[in-house]
PDB file of C-alpha atoms in Angstrom:
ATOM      1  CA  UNK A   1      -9.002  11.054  27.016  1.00  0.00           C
ATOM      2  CA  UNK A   2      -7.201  14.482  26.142  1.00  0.00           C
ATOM      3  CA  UNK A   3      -3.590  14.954  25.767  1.00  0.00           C
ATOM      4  CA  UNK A   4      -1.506  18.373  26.094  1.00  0.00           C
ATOM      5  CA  UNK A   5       0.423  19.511  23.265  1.00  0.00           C
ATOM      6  CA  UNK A   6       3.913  21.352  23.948  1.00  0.00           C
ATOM      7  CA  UNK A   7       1.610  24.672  23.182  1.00  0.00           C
ATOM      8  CA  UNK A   8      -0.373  23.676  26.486  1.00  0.00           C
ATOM      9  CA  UNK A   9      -3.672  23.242  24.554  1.00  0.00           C
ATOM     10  CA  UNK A  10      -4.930  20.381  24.942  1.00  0.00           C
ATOM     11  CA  UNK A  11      -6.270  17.971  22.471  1.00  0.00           C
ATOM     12  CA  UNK A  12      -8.609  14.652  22.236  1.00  0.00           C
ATOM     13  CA  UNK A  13      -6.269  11.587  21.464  1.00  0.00           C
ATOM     14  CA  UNK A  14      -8.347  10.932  18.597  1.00  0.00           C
ATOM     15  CA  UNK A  15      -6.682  13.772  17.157  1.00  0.00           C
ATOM     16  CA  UNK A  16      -3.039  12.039  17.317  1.00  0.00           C
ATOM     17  CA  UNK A  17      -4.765   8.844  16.092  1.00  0.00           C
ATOM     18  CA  UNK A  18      -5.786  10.144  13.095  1.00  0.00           C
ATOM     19  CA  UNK A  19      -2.592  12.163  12.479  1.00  0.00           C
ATOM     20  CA  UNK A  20      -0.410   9.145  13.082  1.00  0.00           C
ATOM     21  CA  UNK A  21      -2.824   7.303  10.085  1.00  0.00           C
ATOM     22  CA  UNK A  22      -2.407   9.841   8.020  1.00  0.00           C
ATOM     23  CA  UNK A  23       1.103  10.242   8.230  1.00  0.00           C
ATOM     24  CA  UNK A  24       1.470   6.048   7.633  1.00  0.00           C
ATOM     25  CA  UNK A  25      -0.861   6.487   4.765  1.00  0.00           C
ATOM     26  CA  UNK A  26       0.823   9.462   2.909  1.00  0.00           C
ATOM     27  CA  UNK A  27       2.924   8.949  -0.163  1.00  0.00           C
ATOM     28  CA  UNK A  28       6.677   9.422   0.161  1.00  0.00           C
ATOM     29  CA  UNK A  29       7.632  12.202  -2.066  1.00  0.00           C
ATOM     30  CA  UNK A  30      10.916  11.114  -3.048  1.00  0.00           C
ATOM     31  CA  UNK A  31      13.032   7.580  -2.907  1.00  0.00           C
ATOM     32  CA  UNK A  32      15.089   8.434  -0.455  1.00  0.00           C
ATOM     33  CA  UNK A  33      11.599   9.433   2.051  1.00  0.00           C
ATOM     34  CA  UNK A  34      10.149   5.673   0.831  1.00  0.00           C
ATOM     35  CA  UNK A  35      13.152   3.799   2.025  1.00  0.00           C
ATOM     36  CA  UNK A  36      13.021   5.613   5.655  1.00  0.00           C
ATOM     37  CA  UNK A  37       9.562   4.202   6.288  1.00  0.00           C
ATOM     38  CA  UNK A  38       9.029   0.278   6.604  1.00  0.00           C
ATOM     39  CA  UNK A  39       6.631  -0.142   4.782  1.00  0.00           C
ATOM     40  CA  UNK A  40       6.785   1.725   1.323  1.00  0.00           C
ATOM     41  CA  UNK A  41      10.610  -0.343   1.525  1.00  0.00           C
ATOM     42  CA  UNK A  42       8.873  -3.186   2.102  1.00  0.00           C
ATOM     43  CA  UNK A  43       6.718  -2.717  -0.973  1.00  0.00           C
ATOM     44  CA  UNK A  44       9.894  -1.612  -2.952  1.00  0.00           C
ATOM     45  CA  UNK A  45      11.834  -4.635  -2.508  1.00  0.00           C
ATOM     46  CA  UNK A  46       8.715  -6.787  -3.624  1.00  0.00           C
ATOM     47  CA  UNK A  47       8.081  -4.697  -6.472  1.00  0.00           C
ATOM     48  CA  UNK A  48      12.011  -5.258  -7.566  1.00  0.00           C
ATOM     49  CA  UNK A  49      11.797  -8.754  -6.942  1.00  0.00           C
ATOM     50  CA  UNK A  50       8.989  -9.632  -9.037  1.00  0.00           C
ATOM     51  CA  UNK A  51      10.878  -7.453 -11.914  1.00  0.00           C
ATOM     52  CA  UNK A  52      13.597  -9.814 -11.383  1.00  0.00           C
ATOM     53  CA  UNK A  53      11.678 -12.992 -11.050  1.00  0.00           C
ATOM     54  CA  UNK A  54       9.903 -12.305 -13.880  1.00  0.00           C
ATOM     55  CA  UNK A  55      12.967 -11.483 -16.232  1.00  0.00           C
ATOM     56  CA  UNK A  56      12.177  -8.095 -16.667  1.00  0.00           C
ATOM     57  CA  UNK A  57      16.058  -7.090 -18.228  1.00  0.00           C
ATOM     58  CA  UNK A  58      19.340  -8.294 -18.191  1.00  0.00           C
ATOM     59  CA  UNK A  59      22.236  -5.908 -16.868  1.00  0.00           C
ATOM     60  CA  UNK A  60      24.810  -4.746 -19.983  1.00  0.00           C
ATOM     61  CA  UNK A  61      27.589  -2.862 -19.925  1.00  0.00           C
ATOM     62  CA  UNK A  62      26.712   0.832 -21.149  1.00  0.00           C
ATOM     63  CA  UNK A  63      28.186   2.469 -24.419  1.00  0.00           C
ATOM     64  CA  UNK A  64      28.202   5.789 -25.835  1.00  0.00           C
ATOM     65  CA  UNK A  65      26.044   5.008 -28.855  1.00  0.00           C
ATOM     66  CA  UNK A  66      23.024   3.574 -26.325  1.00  0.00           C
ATOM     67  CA  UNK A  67      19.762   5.650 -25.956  1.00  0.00           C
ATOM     68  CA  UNK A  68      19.123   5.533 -22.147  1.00  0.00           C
ATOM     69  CA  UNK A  69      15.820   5.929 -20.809  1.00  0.00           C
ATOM     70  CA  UNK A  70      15.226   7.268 -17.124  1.00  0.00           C
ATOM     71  CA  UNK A  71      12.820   6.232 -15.022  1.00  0.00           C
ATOM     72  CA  UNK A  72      11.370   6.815 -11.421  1.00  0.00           C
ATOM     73  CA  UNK A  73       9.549   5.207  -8.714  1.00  0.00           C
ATOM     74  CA  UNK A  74       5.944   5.954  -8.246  1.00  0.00           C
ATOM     75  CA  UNK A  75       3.942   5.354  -5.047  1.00  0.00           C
ATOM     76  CA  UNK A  76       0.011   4.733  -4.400  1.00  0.00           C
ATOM     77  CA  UNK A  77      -1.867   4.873  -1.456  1.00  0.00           C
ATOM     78  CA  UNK A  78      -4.763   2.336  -2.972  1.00  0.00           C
ATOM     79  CA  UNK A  79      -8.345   2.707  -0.325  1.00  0.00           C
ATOM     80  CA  UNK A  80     -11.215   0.214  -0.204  1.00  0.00           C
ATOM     81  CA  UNK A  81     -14.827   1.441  -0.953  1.00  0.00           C
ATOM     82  CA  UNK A  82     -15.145   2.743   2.948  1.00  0.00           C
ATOM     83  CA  UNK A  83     -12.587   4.738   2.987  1.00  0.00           C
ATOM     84  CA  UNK A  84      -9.748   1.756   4.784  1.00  0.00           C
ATOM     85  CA  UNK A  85      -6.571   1.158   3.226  1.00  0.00           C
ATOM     86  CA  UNK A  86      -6.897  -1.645   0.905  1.00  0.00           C
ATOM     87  CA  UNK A  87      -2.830  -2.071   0.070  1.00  0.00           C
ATOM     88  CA  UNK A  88       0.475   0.291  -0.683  1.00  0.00           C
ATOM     89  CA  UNK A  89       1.592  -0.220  -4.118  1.00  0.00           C
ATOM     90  CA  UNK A  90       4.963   0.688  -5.111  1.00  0.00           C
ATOM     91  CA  UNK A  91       5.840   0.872  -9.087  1.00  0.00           C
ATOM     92  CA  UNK A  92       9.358   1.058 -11.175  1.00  0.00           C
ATOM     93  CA  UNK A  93       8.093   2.651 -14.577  1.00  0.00           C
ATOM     94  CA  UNK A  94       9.723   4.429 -17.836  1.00  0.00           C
ATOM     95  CA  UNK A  95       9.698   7.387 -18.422  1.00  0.00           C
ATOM     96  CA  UNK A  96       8.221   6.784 -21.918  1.00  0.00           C
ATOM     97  CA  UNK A  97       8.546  10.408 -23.482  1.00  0.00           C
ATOM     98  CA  UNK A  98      11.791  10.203 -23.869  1.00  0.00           C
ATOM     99  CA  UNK A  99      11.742   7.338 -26.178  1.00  0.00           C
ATOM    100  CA  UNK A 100      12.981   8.436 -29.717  1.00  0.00           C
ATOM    101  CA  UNK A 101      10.320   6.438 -32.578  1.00  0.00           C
ATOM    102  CA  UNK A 102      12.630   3.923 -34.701  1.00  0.00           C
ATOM    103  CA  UNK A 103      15.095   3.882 -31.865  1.00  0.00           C
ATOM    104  CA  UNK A 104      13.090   2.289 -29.027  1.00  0.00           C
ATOM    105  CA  UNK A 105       9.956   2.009 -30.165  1.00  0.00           C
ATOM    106  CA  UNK A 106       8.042   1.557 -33.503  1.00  0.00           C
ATOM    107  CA  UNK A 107       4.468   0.433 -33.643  1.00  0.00           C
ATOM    108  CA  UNK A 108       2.316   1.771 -30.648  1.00  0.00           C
ATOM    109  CA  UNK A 109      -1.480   1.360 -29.642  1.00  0.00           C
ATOM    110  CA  UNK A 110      -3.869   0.885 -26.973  1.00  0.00           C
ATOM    111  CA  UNK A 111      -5.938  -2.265 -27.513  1.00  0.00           C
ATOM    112  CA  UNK A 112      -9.493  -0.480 -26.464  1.00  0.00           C
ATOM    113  CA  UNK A 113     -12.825  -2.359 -27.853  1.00  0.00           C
ATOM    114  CA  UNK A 114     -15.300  -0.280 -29.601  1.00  0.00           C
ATOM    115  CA  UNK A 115     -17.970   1.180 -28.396  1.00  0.00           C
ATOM    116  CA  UNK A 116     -20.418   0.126 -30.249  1.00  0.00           C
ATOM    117  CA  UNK A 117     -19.275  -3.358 -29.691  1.00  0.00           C
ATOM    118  CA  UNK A 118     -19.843  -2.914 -25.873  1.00  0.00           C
ATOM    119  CA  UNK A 119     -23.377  -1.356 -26.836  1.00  0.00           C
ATOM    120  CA  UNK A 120     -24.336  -4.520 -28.957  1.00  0.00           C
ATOM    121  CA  UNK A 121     -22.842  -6.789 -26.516  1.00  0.00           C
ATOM    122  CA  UNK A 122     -24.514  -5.263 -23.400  1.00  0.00           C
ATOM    123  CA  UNK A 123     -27.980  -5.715 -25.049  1.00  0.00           C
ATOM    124  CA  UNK A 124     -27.314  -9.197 -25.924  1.00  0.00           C
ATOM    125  CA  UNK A 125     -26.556 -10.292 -22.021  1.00  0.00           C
ATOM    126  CA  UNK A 126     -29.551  -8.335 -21.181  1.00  0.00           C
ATOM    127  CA  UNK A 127     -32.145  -9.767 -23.620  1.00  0.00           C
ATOM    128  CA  UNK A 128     -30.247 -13.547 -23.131  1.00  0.00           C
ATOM    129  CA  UNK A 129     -29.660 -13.314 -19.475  1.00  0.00           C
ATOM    130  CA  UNK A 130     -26.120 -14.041 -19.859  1.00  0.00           C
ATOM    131  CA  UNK A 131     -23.087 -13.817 -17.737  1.00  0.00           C
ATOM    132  CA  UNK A 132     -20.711 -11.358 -17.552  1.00  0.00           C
ATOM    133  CA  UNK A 133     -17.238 -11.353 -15.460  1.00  0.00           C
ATOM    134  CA  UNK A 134     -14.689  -8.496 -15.156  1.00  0.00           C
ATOM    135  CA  UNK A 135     -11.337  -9.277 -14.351  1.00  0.00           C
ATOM    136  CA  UNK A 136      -8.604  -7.337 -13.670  1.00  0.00           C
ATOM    137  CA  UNK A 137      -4.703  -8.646 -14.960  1.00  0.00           C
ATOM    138  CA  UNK A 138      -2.012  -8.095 -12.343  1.00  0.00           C
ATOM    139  CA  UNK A 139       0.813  -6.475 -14.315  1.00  0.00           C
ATOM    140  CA  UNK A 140      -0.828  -6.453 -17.057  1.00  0.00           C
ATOM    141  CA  UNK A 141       1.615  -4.748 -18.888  1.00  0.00           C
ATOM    142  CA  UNK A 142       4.960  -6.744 -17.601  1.00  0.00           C
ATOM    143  CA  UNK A 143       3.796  -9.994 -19.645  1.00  0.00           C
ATOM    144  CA  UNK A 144       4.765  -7.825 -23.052  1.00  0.00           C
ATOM    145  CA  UNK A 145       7.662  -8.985 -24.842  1.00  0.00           C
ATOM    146  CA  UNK A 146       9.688  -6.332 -26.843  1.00  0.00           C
ATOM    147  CA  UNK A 147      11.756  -6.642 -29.649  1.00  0.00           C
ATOM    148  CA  UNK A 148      13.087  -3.247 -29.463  1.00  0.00           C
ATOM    149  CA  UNK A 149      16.159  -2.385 -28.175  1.00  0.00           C
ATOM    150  CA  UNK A 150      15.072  -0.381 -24.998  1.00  0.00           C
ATOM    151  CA  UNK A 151      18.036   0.790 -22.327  1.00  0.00           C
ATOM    152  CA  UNK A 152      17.596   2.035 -18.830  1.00  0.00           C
ATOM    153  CA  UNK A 153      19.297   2.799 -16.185  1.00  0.00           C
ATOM    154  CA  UNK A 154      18.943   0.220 -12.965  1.00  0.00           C
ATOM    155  CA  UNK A 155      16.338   1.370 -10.066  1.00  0.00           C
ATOM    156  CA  UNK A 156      16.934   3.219  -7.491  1.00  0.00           C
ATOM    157  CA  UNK A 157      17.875   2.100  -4.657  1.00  0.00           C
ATOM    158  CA  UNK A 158      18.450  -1.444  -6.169  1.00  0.00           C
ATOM    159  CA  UNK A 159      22.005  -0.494  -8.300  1.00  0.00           C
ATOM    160  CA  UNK A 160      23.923  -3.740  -8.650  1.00  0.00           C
ATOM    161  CA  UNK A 161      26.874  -3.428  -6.088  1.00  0.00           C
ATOM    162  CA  UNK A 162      28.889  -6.187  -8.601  1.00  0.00           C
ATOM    163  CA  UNK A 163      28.188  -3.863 -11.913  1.00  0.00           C
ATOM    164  CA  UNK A 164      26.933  -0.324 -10.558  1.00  0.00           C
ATOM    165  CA  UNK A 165      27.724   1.166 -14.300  1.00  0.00           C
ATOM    166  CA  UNK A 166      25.820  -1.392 -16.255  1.00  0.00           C
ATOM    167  CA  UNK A 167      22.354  -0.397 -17.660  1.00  0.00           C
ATOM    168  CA  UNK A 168      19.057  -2.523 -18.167  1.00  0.00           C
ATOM    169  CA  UNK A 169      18.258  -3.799 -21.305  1.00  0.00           C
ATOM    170  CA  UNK A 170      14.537  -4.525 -21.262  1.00  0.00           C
ATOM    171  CA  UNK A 171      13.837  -8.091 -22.420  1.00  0.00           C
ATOM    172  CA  UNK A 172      10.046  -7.587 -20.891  1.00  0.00           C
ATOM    173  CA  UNK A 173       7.911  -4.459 -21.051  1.00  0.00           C
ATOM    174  CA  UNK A 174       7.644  -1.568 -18.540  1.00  0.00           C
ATOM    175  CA  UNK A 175       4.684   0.561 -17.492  1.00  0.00           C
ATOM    176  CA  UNK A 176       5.309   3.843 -19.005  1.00  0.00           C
ATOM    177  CA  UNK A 177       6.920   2.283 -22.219  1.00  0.00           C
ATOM    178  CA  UNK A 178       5.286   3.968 -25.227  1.00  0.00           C
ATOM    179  CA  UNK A 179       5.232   0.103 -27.070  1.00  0.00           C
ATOM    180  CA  UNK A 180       3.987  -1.260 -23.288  1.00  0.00           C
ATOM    181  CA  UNK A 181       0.277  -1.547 -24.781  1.00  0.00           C
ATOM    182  CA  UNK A 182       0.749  -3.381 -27.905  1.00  0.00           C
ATOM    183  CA  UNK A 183       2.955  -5.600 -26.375  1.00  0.00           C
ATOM    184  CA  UNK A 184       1.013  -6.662 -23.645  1.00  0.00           C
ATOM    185  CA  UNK A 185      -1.966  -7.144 -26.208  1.00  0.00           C
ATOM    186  CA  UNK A 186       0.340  -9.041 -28.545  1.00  0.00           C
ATOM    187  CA  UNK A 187       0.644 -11.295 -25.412  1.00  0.00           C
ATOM    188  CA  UNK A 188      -3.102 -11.530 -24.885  1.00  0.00           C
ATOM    189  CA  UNK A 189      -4.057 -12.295 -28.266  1.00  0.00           C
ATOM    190  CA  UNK A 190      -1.378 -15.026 -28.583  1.00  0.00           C
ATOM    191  CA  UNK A 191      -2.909 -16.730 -25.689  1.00  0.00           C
ATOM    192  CA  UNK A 192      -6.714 -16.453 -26.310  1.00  0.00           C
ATOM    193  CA  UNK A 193      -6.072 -17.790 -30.297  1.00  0.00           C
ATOM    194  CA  UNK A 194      -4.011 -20.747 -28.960  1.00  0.00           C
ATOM    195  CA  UNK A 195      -7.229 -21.538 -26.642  1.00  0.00           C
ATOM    196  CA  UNK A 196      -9.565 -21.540 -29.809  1.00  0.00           C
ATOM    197  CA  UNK A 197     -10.442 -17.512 -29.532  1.00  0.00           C
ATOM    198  CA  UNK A 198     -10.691 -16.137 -33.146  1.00  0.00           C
ATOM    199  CA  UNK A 199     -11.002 -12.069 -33.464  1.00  0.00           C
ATOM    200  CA  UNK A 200     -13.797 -10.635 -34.685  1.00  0.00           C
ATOM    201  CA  UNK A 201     -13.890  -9.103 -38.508  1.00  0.00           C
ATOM    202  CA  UNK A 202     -15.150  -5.755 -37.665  1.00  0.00           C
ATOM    203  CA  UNK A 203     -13.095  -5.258 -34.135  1.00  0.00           C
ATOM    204  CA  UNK A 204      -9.781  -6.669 -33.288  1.00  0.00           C
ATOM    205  CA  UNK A 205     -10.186  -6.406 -29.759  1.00  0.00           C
ATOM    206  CA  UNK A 206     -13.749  -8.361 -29.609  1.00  0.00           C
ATOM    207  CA  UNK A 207     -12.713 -12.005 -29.431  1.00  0.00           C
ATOM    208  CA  UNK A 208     -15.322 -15.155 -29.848  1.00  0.00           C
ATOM    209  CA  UNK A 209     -15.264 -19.006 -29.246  1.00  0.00           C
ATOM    210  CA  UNK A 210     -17.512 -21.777 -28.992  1.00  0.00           C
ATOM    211  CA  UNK A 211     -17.112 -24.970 -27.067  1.00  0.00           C
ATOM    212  CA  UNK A 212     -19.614 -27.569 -26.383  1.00  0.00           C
ATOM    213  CA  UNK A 213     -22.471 -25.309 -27.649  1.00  0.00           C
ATOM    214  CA  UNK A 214     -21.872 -22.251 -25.618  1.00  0.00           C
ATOM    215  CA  UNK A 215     -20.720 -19.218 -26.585  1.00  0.00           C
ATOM    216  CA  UNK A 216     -17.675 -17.012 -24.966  1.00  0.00           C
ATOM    217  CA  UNK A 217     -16.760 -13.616 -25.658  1.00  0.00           C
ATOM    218  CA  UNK A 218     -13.977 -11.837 -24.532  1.00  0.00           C
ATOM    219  CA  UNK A 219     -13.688  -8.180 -24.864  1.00  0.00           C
ATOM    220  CA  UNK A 220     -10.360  -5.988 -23.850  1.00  0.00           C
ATOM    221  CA  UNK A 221     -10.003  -2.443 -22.869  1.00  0.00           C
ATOM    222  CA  UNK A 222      -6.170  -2.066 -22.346  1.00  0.00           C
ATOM    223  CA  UNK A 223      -5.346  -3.988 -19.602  1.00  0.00           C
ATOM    224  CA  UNK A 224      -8.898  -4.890 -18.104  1.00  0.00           C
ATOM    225  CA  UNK A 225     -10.592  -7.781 -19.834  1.00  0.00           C
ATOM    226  CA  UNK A 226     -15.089  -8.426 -20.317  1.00  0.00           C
ATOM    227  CA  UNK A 227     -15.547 -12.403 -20.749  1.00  0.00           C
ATOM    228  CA  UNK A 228     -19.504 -13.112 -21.709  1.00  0.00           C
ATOM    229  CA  UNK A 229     -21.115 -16.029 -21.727  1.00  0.00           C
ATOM    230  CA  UNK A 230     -23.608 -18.109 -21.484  1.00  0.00           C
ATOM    231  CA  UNK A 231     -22.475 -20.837 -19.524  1.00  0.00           C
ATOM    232  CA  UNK A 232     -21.171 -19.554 -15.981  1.00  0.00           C
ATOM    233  CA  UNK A 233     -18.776 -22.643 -16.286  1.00  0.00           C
ATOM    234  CA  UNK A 234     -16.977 -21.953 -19.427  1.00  0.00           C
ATOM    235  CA  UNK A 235     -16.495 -18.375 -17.624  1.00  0.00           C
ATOM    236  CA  UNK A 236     -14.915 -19.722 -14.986  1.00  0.00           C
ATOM    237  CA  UNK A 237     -12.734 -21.967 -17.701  1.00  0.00           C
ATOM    238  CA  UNK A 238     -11.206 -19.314 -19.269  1.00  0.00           C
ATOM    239  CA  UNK A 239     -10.412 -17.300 -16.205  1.00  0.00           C
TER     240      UNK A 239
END
């Protein structure tokens, strides 16, 4: 089936399918484009209330001496292996470069196991037929706790109507936070010691445990996480 364009030439219908898919699956360029389509808002307004949910800041009332950093919405088309949209994502981040070091921010890192660890490790799974699961933390980063004294101002779009002057004062970490690593891996490491995890000597970010006679290892690269074993159960438990 052809259609006719306002030019007169005609074209298949295909051709307005696939324009119409495009158009649904292109990233708004600004806010203001987002909250005009149905979806991206949709994906806004969840993205702001898991920030709130999960206690992300507290509203303050804004003084002259406070260091306020901006911050913007970013949106992602994210596509499944054959080429089908998989899910719209919609993220509130920092804009982390204009953090000033003793002022919002002290200590910063990126938790990233060695290579040579990974090397070692590999072989051992391979020559012990071991098992090996990848997993991937939602948010990684939002679990971090800071203990800096980080300002922003409130997300567009979402500006309290009862305090529209008030800024956020971080209580949780922020993608795009220069500290956002380390605290998320602060986090981490809390939670794998308290479940008998003990670092390893030569690199921090190569964990090990034992329990029952099997051996776990857990190995972090920023925000993705290796966990090796060689009992598919105890996998499974410390997922």
């Amino acid at each position: 089936m052809q259609t006719r364009s306002k030019s007169g030439i005609y074209k298949p219908k295909v051709y307005t399918i696939v324009v119409a898919l495009l158009d649904h699956f292109q990233k708004p360029s600004s806010v203001r484009q987002a909250l005009q389509l149905p979806h991206w808002k949709t994906i806004m307004e969840v993205e702001y209330s898991a920030l709130v949910h999960n206690g992300t800041w507290r509203l303050v009332p804004k003084t002259e001496r406070m260091h306020i950093v901006l911050n913007k919405w970013i949106f992602k088309t994210k596509l499944k292996a054959d080429g089908s949209l998989d899910k719209f994502k919609a993220r509130w981040v920092a804009k982390g470069f204009q953090q000033h070091a003793g002022v919002d921010f002290s200590d910063t890192f990126s938790p990233v196991v060695k290579a040579s660890s990974i090397r070692i490790i590999f072989t051992l799974v391979i020559a012990y037929n071991w098992d090996i699961q990848q997993i991937d933390i939602n948010n990684a980063f939002l679990n971090g706790i800071l203990h800096e004294d980080v300002y922003m101002c409130q997300p567009e779009a979402f500006v309290s109507s009862t305090h529209p002057t008030h800024v956020c004062k971080l209580i949780k970490s922020l993608y795009g936070l220069k500290q956002a690593p380390r605290a998320w891996f602060v986090q981490l490491r809390s939670a794998l010691v308290s479940w008998g995890f003990r670092p390893s000597i030569s690199d921090n970010f190569l964990f090990h445990s034992r329990e029952n006679g099997h051996l776990a290892l857990v190995l972090v690269y920023v925000d993705d996480v290796l966990i090796i074993s060689d009992s598919s159960t105890l996998i499974h438990s410390v997922i």
